Amino acid sequence: MSRIPLFFWGLVAVVSGVWFAADSFWVSPFAYFPFRSVFVQYSGILAVFMMAVALVLALRLRVLERWVGGLDKVYRLHKWLGIGSLVLATLHWWWAKGTKWMVGWGWLEKPAGKGAGQQLAGLEAWFRGQRGLAETLGEWAFYAAAILIVLALVKAFPYHLFRKTHKLLAVIFLPLAWHSFILMKFDYWAAPIGWLTQFAVVAGSIAAVLLLLGWPGKVRKVQGEVVSVTRYPELRVFEFLVKVEQGWSVHNPGQFAFITSDAAEGPHPYTIASDWNPETRCLKFVVKELGDHTRRASHRICEGMPVTLEGPYGGFDFEDDCRTQIWVGAGIGITPFIARMGRLASKPDNRTIYLFHPTADVSEEALTKLRADAEAAGVNLVIRCSRTEGRLTPEEIRDAVPDWQGASLWFCGPVGMARTLFNEFRRWGLPARRMHREFFEMR
C-alpha cells in the first residue's frame, strides 16, 4: 500500500478506534434517534480531524514531507482529506439538520422528552448555553466550506482565484473548531477521544492562523532574476533560467520550486530542470502552457524580471538500490529527467538507465538538446512521437529493457498513462515499492 492511502485510512482507523473505546453504534434500543445521536458525534469528530490534519499538511513542514514522501504526496493527501471531510460533514449535517426537517414533514416522530431531569451546573451548564451559537456557526461554516472545497476540485476554476478562495478555508475552520469544541458530547471530555479531539481542534486552529499569516515557506524563500527565456512555439513550451541570490538550499534533481512572478497570481510550482551549479547559481525551468496560469506566465515572464522562489520541495529523487532504472517522461514530464541527466553527466553512478520520452508535439531543437543530455549522461534514450508512431505501450517499454524484473520505474506525466503503466508492471510482478511517480497536481 502506498503512503497516501496508508496515512488516510490509518487516520480513520485510529480516530474510529479511540471513538469506539468511548461509544458505540450499537445503541439500546436500536432505533433512529438513538443511532442519530452517536452517528452525529462520530461523523463530526472524524470530519474535524480530517480538516485539521489537512490544514497542518498545508504548512509544508519538512518532517511531514519526509514522512509522506514529498510535497506532491502531501498535497495529494491534503486533497483526499478535504474530500473525506466534505463527505463526512455532509453526512453529519444531514443527520443533524435533515432529521429536523423530516420531523417537520411528518416523516419521523421525535421521541418524547425526558423532562427537566437533573439541573445542570458549572462547566456543563455553560457548554449547554453555547449550543445555539455553535450550531449556527457550524451550519453556515459548513455551507461555505462545501462551496470552497467543490470549487477547489473543479479544474476549470482559474488557478489564481482558487489560490485566493482556498485560503478562506483556514478562516472557516475556526468557527468549525468552536462548533466541535462546544457540541462534542460532554462525557467524551473524560475519555481519550475527547483529549484527542481537542488536540486536533487546537492544532488545526494554530495551523489556520499560521496559514492566514503567510507563514508556510517563509524560511525557504529567496529572490532571483530571470536571465534568459527560450520559447518552443511548436510545443507550446517555454524555458527560462533564473539566477538566485544567496540562501537557496542545494536541490536534488527531480525536485521543484514555487515561483512568484506576479504578486496577484501568487506562487506556482515548477519542476527544476537542471542540477545545482554554485558557480552560475542558475536554475532552469521548462514549462508547458497547460492551464490559465501557465498561459499567462508564458507571455509575462521575460529577461530581467525579478521573481521569488520557494523551495526546494519533492521526493522524486531517483535514489534506490536498483542497478537498472526505467524512466518514463511523457510530454512535459521530461523535466525532472533532464535535471537528473545533468547530474549524471558530471557525477556518473554506473547504473543502466533507459529513458522513454513519448510526446505528441515535436521540436527538433528541443529533441537535439535532449539527445545531447542523454549522451553526456550515458542514458539510453527512446523518443516516441505519438502522432506519427502511435502510443508507447507498457509492453514496448518492458521488451526494451532486458533486466526489467530487477529495475525500478520512475514516471512523470499524464495521470491516465501512469495508471496504465503501473497497473501493467504490477501485474507482471514488479514490486510497488520500486515504482515511483511524481504527483504534480497541487489542487
Coordinates of N, CA and C in Angstrom, one line a residue, residues 216-424:
P216 N 3.8 29.5 5.9 CA 4.5 28.4 5.2 C 5.5 28.9 4.2
G217 N 6.6 28.3 4.2 CA 7.6 28.5 3.2 C 8.5 29.7 3.4
K218 N 8.2 30.5 4.4 CA 9.0 31.8 4.6 C 10.5 31.6 4.7
V219 N 10.9 30.5 5.4 CA 12.3 30.2 5.6 C 12.9 29.7 4.3
R220 N 12.2 29.3 3.3 CA 12.7 28.7 2.1 C 12.7 29.7 0.9
K221 N 12.3 30.9 1.2 CA 12.2 31.9 0.1 C 13.5 32.6 -0.2
V222 N 13.8 32.8 -1.5 CA 14.9 33.6 -2.0 C 14.5 34.4 -3.2
Q223 N 15.2 35.4 -3.4 CA 14.9 36.3 -4.6 C 15.8 35.8 -5.8
G224 N 15.3 36.1 -7.0 CA 16.0 35.7 -8.2 C 15.7 36.6 -9.3
E225 N 16.4 36.4 -10.4 CA 16.1 37.2 -11.6 C 16.2 36.3 -12.9
V226 N 15.2 36.5 -13.7 CA 15.2 35.7 -15.0 C 16.3 36.3 -15.9
V227 N 17.2 35.4 -16.3 CA 18.4 35.8 -17.1 C 18.2 35.4 -18.6
S228 N 17.4 34.5 -18.9 CA 17.1 34.1 -20.3 C 15.8 33.4 -20.4
V229 N 15.2 33.5 -21.6 CA 14.0 32.9 -21.9 C 14.1 32.3 -23.3
T230 N 13.8 31.0 -23.5 CA 13.7 30.4 -24.8 C 12.4 29.8 -25.0
R231 N 11.8 30.0 -26.2 CA 10.4 29.6 -26.5 C 10.4 28.5 -27.6
Y232 N 9.6 27.5 -27.4 CA 9.4 26.5 -28.4 C 7.9 26.5 -28.8
P233 N 7.5 27.4 -29.8 CA 6.1 27.6 -30.1 C 5.4 26.3 -30.6
E234 N 6.1 25.5 -31.3 CA 5.5 24.2 -31.8 C 5.1 23.3 -30.7
L235 N 5.8 23.4 -29.5 CA 5.5 22.6 -28.4 C 4.6 23.3 -27.3
R236 N 4.4 24.6 -27.5 CA 3.7 25.4 -26.5 C 4.4 25.3 -25.2
V237 N 5.8 25.4 -25.3 CA 6.7 25.3 -24.2 C 7.6 26.5 -24.1
F238 N 7.9 26.9 -23.0 CA 9.0 27.9 -22.8 C 9.9 27.5 -21.7
E239 N 11.2 27.9 -21.9 CA 12.2 27.6 -20.9 C 12.9 28.9 -20.4
F240 N 13.1 28.9 -19.1 CA 13.7 30.2 -18.6 C 14.7 29.8 -17.5
L241 N 15.8 30.6 -17.4 CA 16.8 30.5 -16.4 C 16.6 31.6 -15.4
V242 N 16.8 31.2 -14.1 CA 16.7 32.1 -13.0 C 18.0 32.1 -12.2
K243 N 18.6 33.2 -12.1 CA 19.8 33.3 -11.2 C 19.3 33.7 -9.8
V244 N 19.6 32.8 -8.8 CA 19.1 33.0 -7.5 C 20.1 33.7 -6.6
E245 N 19.7 34.4 -5.6 CA 20.5 35.1 -4.7 C 21.0 34.1 -3.6
Q246 N 21.8 34.5 -2.7 CA 22.3 33.7 -1.6 C 21.1 33.2 -0.7
G247 N 21.2 31.9 -0.3 CA 20.1 31.4 0.6 C 19.4 30.2 0.0
W248 N 19.6 30.0 -1.3 CA 19.0 28.8 -1.9 C 19.6 27.5 -1.4
S249 N 18.7 26.6 -0.9 CA 19.2 25.3 -0.5 C 19.5 24.4 -1.7
V250 N 20.7 23.7 -1.6 CA 21.0 22.8 -2.7 C 19.9 21.8 -3.0
H251 N 19.5 21.7 -4.2 CA 18.3 20.8 -4.5 C 18.9 19.5 -5.2
N252 N 18.0 18.5 -5.1 CA 18.3 17.3 -5.8 C 17.5 17.3 -7.2
P253 N 18.1 16.7 -8.2 CA 17.3 16.6 -9.5 C 16.0 15.9 -9.2
G254 N 14.9 16.4 -9.8 CA 13.6 15.9 -9.6 C 12.8 16.7 -8.7
Q255 N 13.4 17.6 -8.0 CA 12.6 18.5 -7.1 C 12.0 19.7 -7.8
F256 N 11.2 20.4 -7.1 CA 10.5 21.6 -7.7 C 10.5 22.8 -6.8
A257 N 10.2 23.9 -7.3 CA 10.1 25.2 -6.5 C 8.8 25.9 -6.9
F258 N 8.4 26.7 -5.9 CA 7.3 27.6 -6.2 C 7.9 28.9 -6.6
I259 N 7.3 29.5 -7.7 CA 7.9 30.7 -8.2 C 6.7 31.8 -8.3
T260 N 7.0 32.9 -7.8 CA 6.1 34.1 -7.9 C 6.7 35.1 -8.8
S261 N 6.0 35.2 -10.0 CA 6.4 36.2 -10.9 C 5.4 37.4 -11.0
D262 N 4.3 37.2 -10.3 CA 3.2 38.2 -10.3 C 2.5 38.1 -8.9
A263 N 2.6 39.1 -8.1 CA 2.1 39.0 -6.7 C 0.6 38.7 -6.7
A264 N -0.1 39.2 -7.8 CA -1.6 39.0 -7.8 C -1.9 37.5 -8.1
E265 N -1.0 36.8 -8.9 CA -1.2 35.4 -9.2 C -0.7 34.5 -8.1
G266 N 0.3 35.0 -7.4 CA 0.9 34.2 -6.3 C 1.8 33.1 -6.8
P267 N 2.3 32.3 -5.9 CA 3.3 31.2 -6.2 C 2.7 30.1 -7.0
H268 N 3.5 29.5 -7.9 CA 3.0 28.4 -8.7 C 4.2 27.4 -8.8
P269 N 3.9 26.1 -8.7 CA 5.0 25.1 -8.7 C 5.6 24.8 -10.1
Y270 N 6.9 24.8 -10.2 CA 7.6 24.4 -11.5 C 8.7 23.4 -11.1
T271 N 8.8 22.3 -11.9 CA 9.9 21.4 -11.7 C 11.2 22.0 -12.2
I272 N 12.2 21.8 -11.3 CA 13.6 22.3 -11.7 C 14.2 21.4 -12.7
A273 N 14.6 21.9 -13.8 CA 15.1 21.1 -14.9 C 16.6 21.2 -15.1
S274 N 17.3 21.4 -14.0 CA 18.7 21.5 -14.0 C 19.3 21.1 -12.7
D275 N 20.6 20.6 -12.7 CA 21.3 20.3 -11.4 C 21.8 21.7 -10.9
W276 N 22.2 21.6 -9.6 CA 22.7 22.8 -9.0 C 24.2 23.1 -9.3
N277 N 24.5 24.3 -9.7 CA 25.8 24.7 -10.0 C 26.1 26.0 -9.2
P278 N 27.0 25.9 -8.1 CA 27.2 27.0 -7.2 C 27.9 28.2 -8.0
E279 N 28.6 27.9 -9.1 CA 29.3 28.9 -9.8 C 28.3 29.8 -10.6
T280 N 27.4 29.2 -11.2 CA 26.4 30.0 -12.0 C 25.2 30.5 -11.2
R281 N 24.8 29.6 -10.2 CA 23.7 29.9 -9.3 C 22.4 30.0 -10.2
C282 N 22.3 29.3 -11.3 CA 21.2 29.4 -12.2 C 20.3 28.1 -12.1
L283 N 19.0 28.3 -12.1 CA 18.1 27.2 -12.2 C 17.3 27.3 -13.5
K284 N 17.1 26.1 -14.1 CA 16.4 26.1 -15.4 C 15.0 25.5 -15.1
F285 N 14.0 26.1 -15.8 CA 12.6 25.7 -15.7 C 12.1 25.5 -17.1
V286 N 11.4 24.4 -17.3 CA 10.8 24.2 -18.6 C 9.3 24.0 -18.4
V287 N 8.5 24.8 -19.0 CA 7.1 24.9 -18.7 C 6.2 24.8 -19.9
K288 N 5.2 24.0 -19.8 CA 4.2 23.9 -20.9 C 2.9 24.6 -20.6
E289 N 2.4 25.2 -21.6 CA 1.1 26.0 -21.5 C -0.1 25.0 -21.4
L290 N -0.3 24.6 -20.1 CA -1.4 23.6 -19.9 C -2.6 24.2 -19.3
G291 N -2.5 25.3 -18.6 CA -3.6 25.9 -17.9 C -3.6 27.4 -18.0
D292 N -4.6 28.1 -17.3 CA -4.7 29.5 -17.4 C -3.4 30.2 -16.8
H293 N -2.9 29.7 -15.7 CA -1.7 30.3 -15.1 C -0.5 30.2 -16.1
T294 N -0.2 29.1 -16.6 CA 1.0 28.9 -17.4 C 0.9 29.6 -18.7
R295 N -0.4 29.7 -19.2 CA -0.5 30.5 -20.5 C -0.2 32.0 -20.2
R296 N -0.6 32.5 -19.1 CA -0.3 33.9 -18.8 C 1.2 34.1 -18.5
A297 N 1.7 33.1 -17.8 CA 3.2 33.2 -17.5 C 4.0 33.1 -18.7
S298 N 3.6 32.4 -19.7 CA 4.5 32.3 -20.9 C 4.6 33.7 -21.6
H299 N 3.6 34.6 -21.5 CA 3.7 35.9 -22.0 C 4.3 36.9 -21.1
R300 N 4.2 36.6 -19.8 CA 4.6 37.6 -18.8 C 6.1 37.4 -18.4
I301 N 6.6 36.2 -18.3 CA 8.0 36.0 -17.9 C 8.9 36.5 -19.0
C302 N 9.9 37.3 -18.6 CA 10.8 37.9 -19.6 C 12.2 38.1 -18.9
E303 N 13.2 38.3 -19.8 CA 14.5 38.5 -19.3 C 14.6 39.8 -18.4
G304 N 15.3 39.7 -17.3 CA 15.4 40.8 -16.4 C 14.3 40.9 -15.3
M305 N 13.3 40.0 -15.4 CA 12.2 40.1 -14.4 C 12.6 39.5 -13.0
P306 N 12.3 40.2 -12.0 CA 12.6 39.7 -10.6 C 11.5 38.7 -10.2
V307 N 11.9 37.6 -9.6 CA 11.0 36.6 -9.2 C 11.3 36.2 -7.7
T308 N 10.4 35.6 -7.1 CA 10.6 35.0 -5.7 C 10.5 33.5 -5.9
L309 N 11.5 32.8 -5.3 CA 11.5 31.3 -5.4 C 11.3 30.8 -4.0
E310 N 10.6 29.7 -3.8 CA 10.4 29.0 -2.6 C 10.7 27.5 -2.8
G311 N 11.6 26.9 -2.0 CA 11.8 25.5 -2.2 C 13.3 25.2 -1.7
P312 N 13.8 24.1 -2.1 CA 13.2 23.1 -3.0 C 12.2 22.1 -2.2
Y313 N 11.3 21.5 -3.0 CA 10.4 20.5 -2.5 C 10.4 19.3 -3.3
G314 N 9.9 18.2 -2.8 CA 9.6 17.0 -3.6 C 10.6 15.9 -3.2
G315 N 10.1 14.6 -3.4 CA 10.9 13.4 -3.0 C 11.1 12.5 -4.2
F316 N 10.9 13.1 -5.5 CA 11.2 12.3 -6.7 C 12.7 12.4 -7.0
D317 N 13.5 11.7 -6.3 CA 15.0 11.9 -6.2 C 15.8 10.8 -6.9
F318 N 15.2 9.8 -7.4 CA 15.9 8.7 -8.1 C 16.8 7.9 -7.3
E319 N 16.7 8.0 -5.9 CA 17.5 7.3 -5.0 C 16.9 5.9 -4.7
D320 N 17.6 4.8 -5.1 CA 17.2 3.5 -4.7 C 18.4 2.6 -4.9
D321 N 18.2 1.3 -4.6 CA 19.3 0.4 -4.7 C 19.3 -0.5 -6.0
C322 N 18.5 -0.1 -7.0 CA 18.4 -0.9 -8.2 C 19.6 -0.5 -9.2
R323 N 20.2 -1.4 -9.8 CA 21.2 -1.2 -10.7 C 20.7 -0.8 -12.1
T324 N 19.4 -1.0 -12.4 CA 18.8 -0.6 -13.6 C 17.6 0.2 -13.3
Q325 N 17.4 1.4 -14.0 CA 16.3 2.2 -13.8 C 15.6 2.5 -15.1
I326 N 14.2 2.4 -15.1 CA 13.4 2.8 -16.2 C 12.8 4.1 -16.0
W327 N 13.1 5.1 -16.8 CA 12.5 6.4 -16.7 C 11.5 6.6 -17.8
V328 N 10.3 7.1 -17.5 CA 9.3 7.5 -18.5 C 8.9 8.9 -18.2
G329 N 9.3 9.8 -19.1 CA 8.9 11.2 -19.0 C 8.0 11.6 -20.2
A330 N 6.7 11.6 -20.0 CA 5.8 11.8 -21.0 C 5.5 13.3 -21.2
G331 N 5.7 13.8 -22.4 CA 5.4 15.2 -22.7 C 6.3 16.1 -21.8
I332 N 5.7 17.1 -21.1 CA 6.5 18.0 -20.3 C 7.0 17.3 -19.0
G333 N 6.5 16.1 -18.8 CA 7.0 15.2 -17.7 C 8.5 14.9 -17.8
I334 N 9.1 15.3 -18.9 CA 10.5 15.0 -19.1 C 11.4 15.8 -18.2
T335 N 10.9 16.9 -17.7 CA 11.7 17.9 -17.0 C 12.6 17.3 -15.8
P336 N 12.0 16.5 -14.9 CA 12.9 16.0 -13.8 C 14.0 15.1 -14.3
F337 N 13.8 14.5 -15.4 CA 14.8 13.6 -16.0 C 15.9 14.4 -16.7
I338 N 15.6 15.6 -17.2 CA 16.6 16.5 -17.7 C 17.5 16.9 -16.6
A339 N 17.0 17.2 -15.5 CA 17.8 17.6 -14.3 C 18.7 16.5 -13.9
R340 N 18.1 15.3 -13.8 CA 18.9 14.1 -13.3 C 20.1 13.8 -14.3
M341 N 19.8 14.0 -15.6 CA 20.9 13.7 -16.6 C 22.0 14.7 -16.5
G342 N 21.6 16.0 -16.1 CA 22.6 17.0 -15.8 C 23.6 16.6 -14.7
R343 N 23.0 16.0 -13.6 CA 23.8 15.5 -12.5 C 24.7 14.3 -12.9
L344 N 24.1 13.4 -13.7 CA 24.9 12.2 -14.1 C 26.0 12.5 -15.1
A345 N 25.9 13.6 -15.8 CA 26.9 14.0 -16.8 C 28.2 14.3 -16.0
S346 N 28.0 14.9 -14.8 CA 29.2 15.3 -14.0 C 29.5 14.3 -12.9
K347 N 28.5 13.5 -12.5 CA 28.7 12.5 -11.4 C 28.0 11.2 -11.8
P348 N 28.7 10.4 -12.7 CA 28.0 9.1 -13.1 C 27.9 8.2 -11.9
D349 N 26.8 7.4 -11.9 CA 26.6 6.5 -10.8 C 26.6 5.0 -11.2
N350 N 27.0 4.8 -12.5 CA 27.2 3.4 -13.0 C 25.9 2.6 -13.1
R351 N 24.8 3.2 -13.1 CA 23.5 2.5 -13.3 C 23.3 2.4 -14.8
T352 N 22.5 1.4 -15.2 CA 22.0 1.3 -16.5 C 20.6 1.9 -16.6
I353 N 20.4 2.9 -17.4 CA 19.2 3.7 -17.4 C 18.6 3.8 -18.8
Y354 N 17.3 3.5 -18.8 CA 16.5 3.7 -20.1 C 15.5 4.8 -19.9
L355 N 15.6 5.8 -20.7 CA 14.7 6.9 -20.7 C 13.7 6.8 -21.9
F356 N 12.4 6.8 -21.6 CA 11.4 6.8 -22.7 C 10.7 8.1 -22.7
H357 N 10.7 8.8 -23.8 CA 10.1 10.1 -23.9 C 9.0 10.1 -25.0
P358 N 7.7 9.7 -24.6 CA 6.6 9.8 -25.6 C 6.1 11.2 -25.6
T359 N 5.9 11.7 -26.8 CA 5.4 13.1 -26.9 C 4.6 13.3 -28.2
A360 N 3.5 14.1 -28.0 CA 2.6 14.3 -29.2 C 3.2 15.4 -30.1
D361 N 3.9 16.4 -29.5 CA 4.5 17.5 -30.2 C 6.0 17.4 -30.3
V362 N 6.5 17.8 -31.4 CA 7.9 17.7 -31.7 C 8.6 19.0 -32.1
S363 N 9.7 19.2 -31.4 CA 10.6 20.3 -31.8 C 12.0 19.8 -32.0
E364 N 12.6 19.8 -33.2 CA 13.9 19.3 -33.4 C 14.9 19.9 -32.6
E365 N 14.8 21.2 -32.3 CA 15.7 21.9 -31.5 C 15.7 21.3 -30.0
A366 N 14.5 21.1 -29.5 CA 14.4 20.6 -28.2 C 14.9 19.1 -28.1
L367 N 14.6 18.3 -29.1 CA 15.0 16.9 -29.1 C 16.5 16.8 -29.3
T368 N 17.1 17.7 -30.0 CA 18.6 17.7 -30.2 C 19.2 17.9 -28.8
K369 N 18.7 18.9 -28.0 CA 19.2 19.1 -26.7 C 19.0 17.9 -25.8
L370 N 17.9 17.2 -25.9 CA 17.6 16.1 -25.1 C 18.5 14.9 -25.4
R371 N 18.8 14.7 -26.7 CA 19.7 13.7 -27.1 C 21.1 13.9 -26.6
A372 N 21.5 15.2 -26.7 CA 22.9 15.6 -26.2 C 23.0 15.3 -24.7
D373 N 21.9 15.7 -23.9 CA 21.9 15.4 -22.5 C 22.0 13.9 -22.2
A374 N 21.2 13.1 -22.9 CA 21.2 11.7 -22.7 C 22.6 11.1 -23.0
E375 N 23.2 11.5 -24.1 CA 24.5 11.0 -24.4 C 25.6 11.4 -23.4
A376 N 25.5 12.6 -22.9 CA 26.5 13.1 -21.9 C 26.3 12.3 -20.6
A377 N 25.1 11.9 -20.3 CA 24.8 11.2 -19.0 C 24.9 9.7 -19.2
G378 N 25.1 9.2 -20.4 CA 25.2 7.7 -20.6 C 23.8 7.0 -20.4
V379 N 22.8 7.7 -20.8 CA 21.4 7.2 -20.7 C 20.9 6.7 -22.0
N380 N 20.3 5.6 -22.0 CA 19.7 5.0 -23.3 C 18.3 5.7 -23.5
L381 N 18.3 6.5 -24.6 CA 17.1 7.3 -24.9 C 16.2 6.7 -26.0
V382 N 14.9 6.7 -25.7 CA 14.0 6.3 -26.7 C 12.9 7.4 -26.8
I383 N 12.8 8.0 -28.0 CA 11.8 9.0 -28.3 C 10.7 8.5 -29.1
R384 N 9.5 8.7 -28.7 CA 8.3 8.2 -29.5 C 7.4 9.4 -29.7
C385 N 7.1 9.7 -31.0 CA 6.2 10.7 -31.4 C 4.8 10.0 -31.6
S386 N 3.9 10.3 -30.7 CA 2.6 9.5 -30.7 C 1.8 9.9 -31.9
R387 N 2.0 11.1 -32.5 CA 1.2 11.5 -33.6 C 1.5 10.7 -34.9
T388 N 2.8 10.3 -35.0 CA 3.2 9.6 -36.2 C 3.6 8.1 -36.0
E389 N 3.9 7.8 -34.7 CA 4.4 6.4 -34.4 C 3.4 5.6 -33.5
G390 N 2.4 6.3 -33.1 CA 1.4 5.7 -32.2 C 1.9 5.8 -30.7
R391 N 1.0 5.4 -29.8 CA 1.3 5.5 -28.4 C 2.3 4.4 -28.0
L392 N 3.1 4.9 -27.0 CA 4.1 3.9 -26.4 C 3.4 3.1 -25.4
T393 N 3.5 1.8 -25.5 CA 2.8 0.8 -24.6 C 3.7 0.3 -23.5
P394 N 3.1 -0.2 -22.4 CA 3.9 -0.8 -21.4 C 4.7 -2.0 -21.9
E395 N 4.1 -2.8 -22.8 CA 4.8 -3.9 -23.4 C 6.1 -3.5 -24.1
E396 N 6.0 -2.4 -24.8 CA 7.2 -2.0 -25.6 C 8.3 -1.5 -24.6
I397 N 7.9 -0.9 -23.5 CA 8.9 -0.5 -22.5 C 9.5 -1.7 -21.9
R398 N 8.7 -2.7 -21.5 CA 9.2 -3.9 -20.9 C 10.2 -4.7 -21.8
D399 N 9.8 -4.8 -23.1 CA 10.6 -5.6 -24.0 C 11.9 -4.9 -24.4
A400 N 12.0 -3.5 -24.2 CA 13.2 -2.8 -24.5 C 14.2 -2.8 -23.4
V401 N 13.8 -3.3 -22.2 CA 14.7 -3.4 -21.0 C 15.0 -4.8 -20.6
P402 N 16.2 -5.4 -20.9 CA 16.4 -6.8 -20.6 C 16.2 -7.1 -19.2
D403 N 16.7 -6.3 -18.2 CA 16.6 -6.6 -16.8 C 15.5 -5.9 -16.1
W404 N 14.3 -5.8 -16.8 CA 13.2 -5.0 -16.2 C 12.7 -5.6 -14.8
Q405 N 12.9 -6.9 -14.7 CA 12.4 -7.5 -13.4 C 13.1 -7.0 -12.2
G406 N 14.4 -6.6 -12.4 CA 15.2 -6.1 -11.3 C 15.3 -4.6 -11.3
A407 N 14.5 -3.9 -12.1 CA 14.7 -2.5 -12.3 C 13.7 -1.7 -11.4
S408 N 13.9 -0.4 -11.3 CA 12.9 0.5 -10.7 C 12.3 1.3 -11.8
L409 N 11.1 1.8 -11.6 CA 10.3 2.5 -12.6 C 10.0 3.9 -12.0
W410 N 10.4 4.9 -12.8 CA 10.2 6.3 -12.4 C 9.4 7.0 -13.5
F411 N 8.3 7.6 -13.1 CA 7.3 8.1 -14.1 C 6.9 9.6 -13.8
C412 N 6.9 10.4 -14.8 CA 6.3 11.7 -14.6 C 5.5 12.0 -15.9
G413 N 4.3 12.3 -15.8 CA 3.4 12.6 -17.0 C 2.0 12.5 -16.7
P414 N 1.1 12.3 -17.7 CA -0.3 12.2 -17.5 C -0.8 11.1 -16.6
V415 N -1.9 11.4 -15.9 CA -2.4 10.5 -14.9 C -2.8 9.2 -15.5
G416 N -3.5 9.2 -16.7 CA -4.0 8.0 -17.3 C -2.9 7.1 -17.7
M417 N -1.8 7.7 -18.3 CA -0.7 6.8 -18.7 C 0.0 6.2 -17.5
A418 N 0.1 7.0 -16.4 CA 0.7 6.4 -15.1 C -0.1 5.2 -14.6
R419 N -1.4 5.4 -14.6 CA -2.3 4.3 -14.1 C -2.1 3.0 -15.0
T420 N -2.1 3.2 -16.3 CA -1.9 2.0 -17.2 C -0.6 1.4 -17.0
L421 N 0.5 2.2 -17.0 CA 1.8 1.7 -16.9 C 2.1 1.0 -15.6
F422 N 1.6 1.6 -14.4 CA 1.9 1.0 -13.1 C 1.0 -0.3 -13.0
N423 N -0.2 -0.3 -13.5 CA -1.0 -1.5 -13.3 C -0.4 -2.7 -14.1
E424 N 0.1 -2.4 -15.3 CA 0.7 -3.5 -16.1 C 2.0 -4.0 -15.4

